[in-house]
Amino acid sequence: FLPVLVLLDLMLRDGTGFDLCGILRQGGRTPMVILSARAQKADKPFLVYDVGGGTFDVALMESVAGQLVVRANAGEHTLGGRELDAQILDKLLLPKIAGKVDPASLSTARRRLLWLCEAAKEKLSRSASAIVALEGCVRSVSGTPLVDTLTITQTEYEPLVIPFVDR
């Protein structure tokens, strides 16, 4: 059974909806509507961001008479999660392993490294840090598989995202 649409409440009583959202997003491309059953009334407009694989969409939402209303929306079709993955790789991960890695092994391992960066990005959406385990996907300067783990924090990641959001 594949759902047509998922309605998700972020205020789950036994955890946050962000955890469930991450699990559901890994399963495919099912559209997801995210709600909040907060006791407080949302009397101010708010933004909803959607960073897909190849697009970045934003909607200006407002709660009017108990209904969510889209006031405006826009998208950038040349920007999305892949660009943010590349930023993590090029600006955070590669500088941390510079001097330890055989440069020739980086070009062949780029796809795998981007996949690790995507996983780190998803983890950073719900945690203060993410661990990237290289586990031999690149060779060290001595030619042996590099076995190393690196930590990336939200504090490091957020400045990379701001220019994309500002676009």
mmCIF file of C-alpha atoms in Angstrom:
data_model
loop_
_atom_site.group_PDB
_atom_site.id
_atom_site.type_symbol
_atom_site.label_atom_id
_atom_site.label_comp_id
_atom_site.label_asym_id
_atom_site.label_seq_id
_atom_site.Cartn_x
_atom_site.Cartn_y
_atom_site.Cartn_z
ATOM 1 C CA PHE A 1 0.000 0.000 0.000
ATOM 2 C CA LEU A 2 1.391 3.385 -1.046
ATOM 3 C CA PRO A 3 -0.368 6.448 0.377
ATOM 4 C CA VAL A 4 -1.468 9.229 -1.945
ATOM 5 C CA LEU A 5 -0.986 11.903 0.715
ATOM 6 C CA VAL A 6 0.372 11.956 4.277
ATOM 7 C CA LEU A 7 -1.029 14.328 6.913
ATOM 8 C CA LEU A 8 1.503 14.747 9.708
ATOM 9 C CA ASP A 9 1.036 16.507 13.062
ATOM 10 C CA LEU A 10 4.360 17.840 14.349
ATOM 11 C CA MET A 11 3.092 17.910 17.927
ATOM 12 C CA LEU A 12 2.889 14.151 18.507
ATOM 13 C CA ARG A 13 2.518 13.310 22.198
ATOM 14 C CA ASP A 14 5.259 10.664 22.310
ATOM 15 C CA GLY A 15 7.871 12.435 20.213
ATOM 16 C CA THR A 16 8.234 14.997 17.499
ATOM 17 C CA GLY A 17 6.674 14.721 14.114
ATOM 18 C CA PHE A 18 10.052 15.624 12.615
ATOM 19 C CA ASP A 19 11.323 12.108 13.397
ATOM 20 C CA LEU A 20 8.362 10.518 11.659
ATOM 21 C CA CYS A 21 8.673 12.979 8.786
ATOM 22 C CA GLY A 22 12.257 11.845 8.200
ATOM 23 C CA ILE A 23 11.214 8.199 8.151
ATOM 24 C CA LEU A 24 8.342 8.865 5.756
ATOM 25 C CA ARG A 25 10.479 10.971 3.379
ATOM 26 C CA GLN A 26 13.005 8.120 3.056
ATOM 27 C CA GLY A 27 10.263 5.851 1.742
ATOM 28 C CA GLY A 28 9.534 7.770 -1.403
ATOM 29 C CA ARG A 29 8.062 10.876 -2.912
ATOM 30 C CA THR A 30 4.597 10.865 -1.342
ATOM 31 C CA PRO A 31 3.320 14.438 -0.840
ATOM 32 C CA MET A 32 3.175 15.437 2.805
ATOM 33 C CA VAL A 33 1.072 18.055 4.548
ATOM 34 C CA ILE A 34 2.519 19.090 7.876
ATOM 35 C CA LEU A 35 0.166 20.345 10.558
ATOM 36 C CA SER A 36 0.473 21.436 14.152
ATOM 37 C CA ALA A 37 -2.155 20.979 16.841
ATOM 38 C CA ARG A 38 -0.677 23.608 19.129
ATOM 39 C CA ALA A 39 -2.965 25.020 21.790
ATOM 40 C CA GLN A 40 -1.788 28.510 20.850
ATOM 41 C CA LYS A 41 -3.484 30.289 17.993
ATOM 42 C CA ALA A 42 -1.149 31.096 15.123
ATOM 43 C CA ASP A 43 -2.043 34.731 14.582
ATOM 44 C CA LYS A 44 0.961 35.601 12.447
ATOM 45 C CA PRO A 45 1.859 34.428 8.966
ATOM 46 C CA PHE A 46 4.586 31.775 8.769
ATOM 47 C CA LEU A 47 6.814 30.271 6.094
ATOM 48 C CA VAL A 48 6.888 26.643 5.042
ATOM 49 C CA TYR A 49 10.066 25.493 3.269
ATOM 50 C CA ASP A 50 10.341 22.409 1.080
ATOM 51 C CA VAL A 51 13.804 21.472 -0.096
ATOM 52 C CA GLY A 52 13.317 18.667 -2.578
ATOM 53 C CA GLY A 53 16.042 16.889 -4.490
ATOM 54 C CA GLY A 54 16.151 19.475 -7.247
ATOM 55 C CA THR A 55 13.791 22.246 -6.142
ATOM 56 C CA PHE A 56 13.403 24.687 -3.292
ATOM 57 C CA ASP A 57 9.838 25.833 -2.627
ATOM 58 C CA VAL A 58 8.463 28.235 -0.052
ATOM 59 C CA ALA A 59 4.899 29.133 0.891
ATOM 60 C CA LEU A 60 3.671 32.011 3.037
ATOM 61 C CA MET A 61 0.886 30.528 5.163
ATOM 62 C CA GLU A 62 -1.611 31.991 7.578
ATOM 63 C CA SER A 63 -4.289 30.556 9.823
ATOM 64 C CA VAL A 64 -7.631 32.227 9.075
ATOM 65 C CA ALA A 65 -10.749 31.103 10.940
ATOM 66 C CA GLY A 66 -9.117 27.763 11.732
ATOM 67 C CA GLN A 67 -8.078 27.090 8.126
ATOM 68 C CA LEU A 68 -4.563 27.210 6.709
ATOM 69 C CA VAL A 69 -4.428 29.629 3.805
ATOM 70 C CA VAL A 70 -1.563 29.992 1.314
ATOM 71 C CA ARG A 71 -0.949 33.728 0.879
ATOM 72 C CA ALA A 72 1.931 33.367 -1.582
ATOM 73 C CA ASN A 73 4.248 30.701 -2.896
ATOM 74 C CA ALA A 74 7.332 30.535 -5.069
ATOM 75 C CA GLY A 75 9.985 28.090 -6.050
ATOM 76 C CA GLU A 76 13.514 27.918 -7.339
ATOM 77 C CA HIS A 77 13.739 25.035 -9.775
ATOM 78 C CA THR A 78 17.531 25.126 -10.035
ATOM 79 C CA LEU A 79 18.099 24.795 -6.306
ATOM 80 C CA GLY A 80 17.369 21.973 -3.963
ATOM 81 C CA GLY A 81 18.738 19.370 -1.668
ATOM 82 C CA ARG A 82 21.477 18.287 -4.079
ATOM 83 C CA GLU A 83 23.043 21.754 -4.004
ATOM 84 C CA LEU A 84 22.988 21.743 -0.208
ATOM 85 C CA ASP A 85 24.579 18.268 -0.183
ATOM 86 C CA ALA A 86 27.366 19.613 -2.405
ATOM 87 C CA GLN A 87 27.853 22.560 -0.030
ATOM 88 C CA ILE A 88 28.288 20.183 2.904
ATOM 89 C CA LEU A 89 30.806 18.157 0.918
ATOM 90 C CA ASP A 90 32.806 21.047 -0.530
ATOM 91 C CA LYS A 91 32.718 23.464 2.421
ATOM 92 C CA LEU A 92 32.612 21.194 5.475
ATOM 93 C CA LEU A 93 33.628 17.615 4.758
ATOM 94 C CA LEU A 94 36.498 18.052 2.287
ATOM 95 C CA PRO A 95 38.293 20.702 4.381
ATOM 96 C CA LYS A 96 38.152 18.349 7.389
ATOM 97 C CA ILE A 97 39.842 15.533 5.458
ATOM 98 C CA ALA A 98 42.258 17.673 3.435
ATOM 99 C CA GLY A 99 45.770 16.288 3.683
ATOM 100 C CA LYS A 100 44.527 12.872 4.834
ATOM 101 C CA VAL A 101 43.007 11.752 1.542
ATOM 102 C CA ASP A 102 44.472 10.725 -1.797
ATOM 103 C CA PRO A 103 43.038 13.398 -4.153
ATOM 104 C CA ALA A 104 42.600 10.838 -6.957
ATOM 105 C CA SER A 105 40.238 8.789 -4.782
ATOM 106 C CA LEU A 106 37.991 11.811 -4.217
ATOM 107 C CA SER A 107 36.782 12.002 -7.807
ATOM 108 C CA THR A 108 35.708 8.358 -7.845
ATOM 109 C CA ALA A 109 34.128 8.615 -4.380
ATOM 110 C CA ARG A 110 32.230 11.881 -4.914
ATOM 111 C CA ARG A 111 28.841 10.218 -5.455
ATOM 112 C CA ARG A 112 29.187 8.151 -2.270
ATOM 113 C CA LEU A 113 30.405 11.197 -0.330
ATOM 114 C CA LEU A 114 27.389 13.204 -1.552
ATOM 115 C CA TRP A 115 25.112 10.421 -0.337
ATOM 116 C CA LEU A 116 26.781 10.605 3.101
ATOM 117 C CA CYS A 117 26.318 14.399 3.070
ATOM 118 C CA GLU A 118 22.624 13.991 2.202
ATOM 119 C CA ALA A 119 22.196 11.690 5.207
ATOM 120 C CA ALA A 120 24.009 14.249 7.392
ATOM 121 C CA LYS A 121 21.756 17.058 6.105
ATOM 122 C CA GLU A 122 18.655 15.046 6.977
ATOM 123 C CA LYS A 123 20.029 14.311 10.449
ATOM 124 C CA LEU A 124 20.843 18.004 10.974
ATOM 125 C CA SER A 125 17.192 18.883 10.329
ATOM 126 C CA ARG A 126 16.319 17.206 13.643
ATOM 127 C CA SER A 127 19.584 17.075 15.631
ATOM 128 C CA ALA A 128 22.321 19.489 16.665
ATOM 129 C CA SER A 129 24.983 17.375 14.954
ATOM 130 C CA ALA A 130 25.487 14.536 12.512
ATOM 131 C CA ILE A 131 28.278 11.987 12.272
ATOM 132 C CA VAL A 132 29.661 11.136 8.847
ATOM 133 C CA ALA A 133 31.392 7.738 8.807
ATOM 134 C CA LEU A 134 33.790 7.540 5.879
ATOM 135 C CA GLU A 135 34.447 3.815 6.468
ATOM 136 C CA GLY A 136 36.881 3.323 3.621
ATOM 137 C CA CYS A 137 34.990 5.098 0.838
ATOM 138 C CA VAL A 138 38.170 7.092 0.081
ATOM 139 C CA ARG A 139 41.858 6.175 0.240
ATOM 140 C CA SER A 140 44.306 7.849 2.560
ATOM 141 C CA VAL A 141 47.472 9.466 1.218
ATOM 142 C CA SER A 142 49.275 6.214 2.045
ATOM 143 C CA GLY A 143 46.860 4.303 -0.221
ATOM 144 C CA THR A 144 44.945 2.454 2.488
ATOM 145 C CA PRO A 145 41.192 2.898 2.973
ATOM 146 C CA LEU A 146 40.509 5.869 5.229
ATOM 147 C CA VAL A 147 38.464 4.886 8.256
ATOM 148 C CA ASP A 148 37.382 8.081 9.938
ATOM 149 C CA THR A 149 34.281 9.685 11.409
ATOM 150 C CA LEU A 150 33.600 13.392 11.207
ATOM 151 C CA THR A 151 31.040 15.479 13.042
ATOM 152 C CA ILE A 152 29.098 18.246 11.321
ATOM 153 C CA THR A 153 27.033 20.613 13.453
ATOM 154 C CA GLN A 154 24.022 22.795 12.747
ATOM 155 C CA THR A 155 26.220 25.765 13.672
ATOM 156 C CA GLU A 156 28.548 24.867 10.785
ATOM 157 C CA TYR A 157 25.736 24.013 8.380
ATOM 158 C CA GLU A 158 23.359 26.956 8.845
ATOM 159 C CA PRO A 159 25.692 29.619 7.345
ATOM 160 C CA LEU A 160 25.882 27.491 4.188
ATOM 161 C CA VAL A 161 22.097 27.451 3.840
ATOM 162 C CA ILE A 162 21.435 31.186 4.358
ATOM 163 C CA PRO A 163 22.613 32.337 0.898
ATOM 164 C CA PHE A 164 20.311 29.756 -0.715
ATOM 165 C CA VAL A 165 17.321 30.880 1.346
ATOM 166 C CA ASP A 166 18.125 34.525 0.570
ATOM 167 C CA ARG A 167 18.040 33.800 -3.189
#
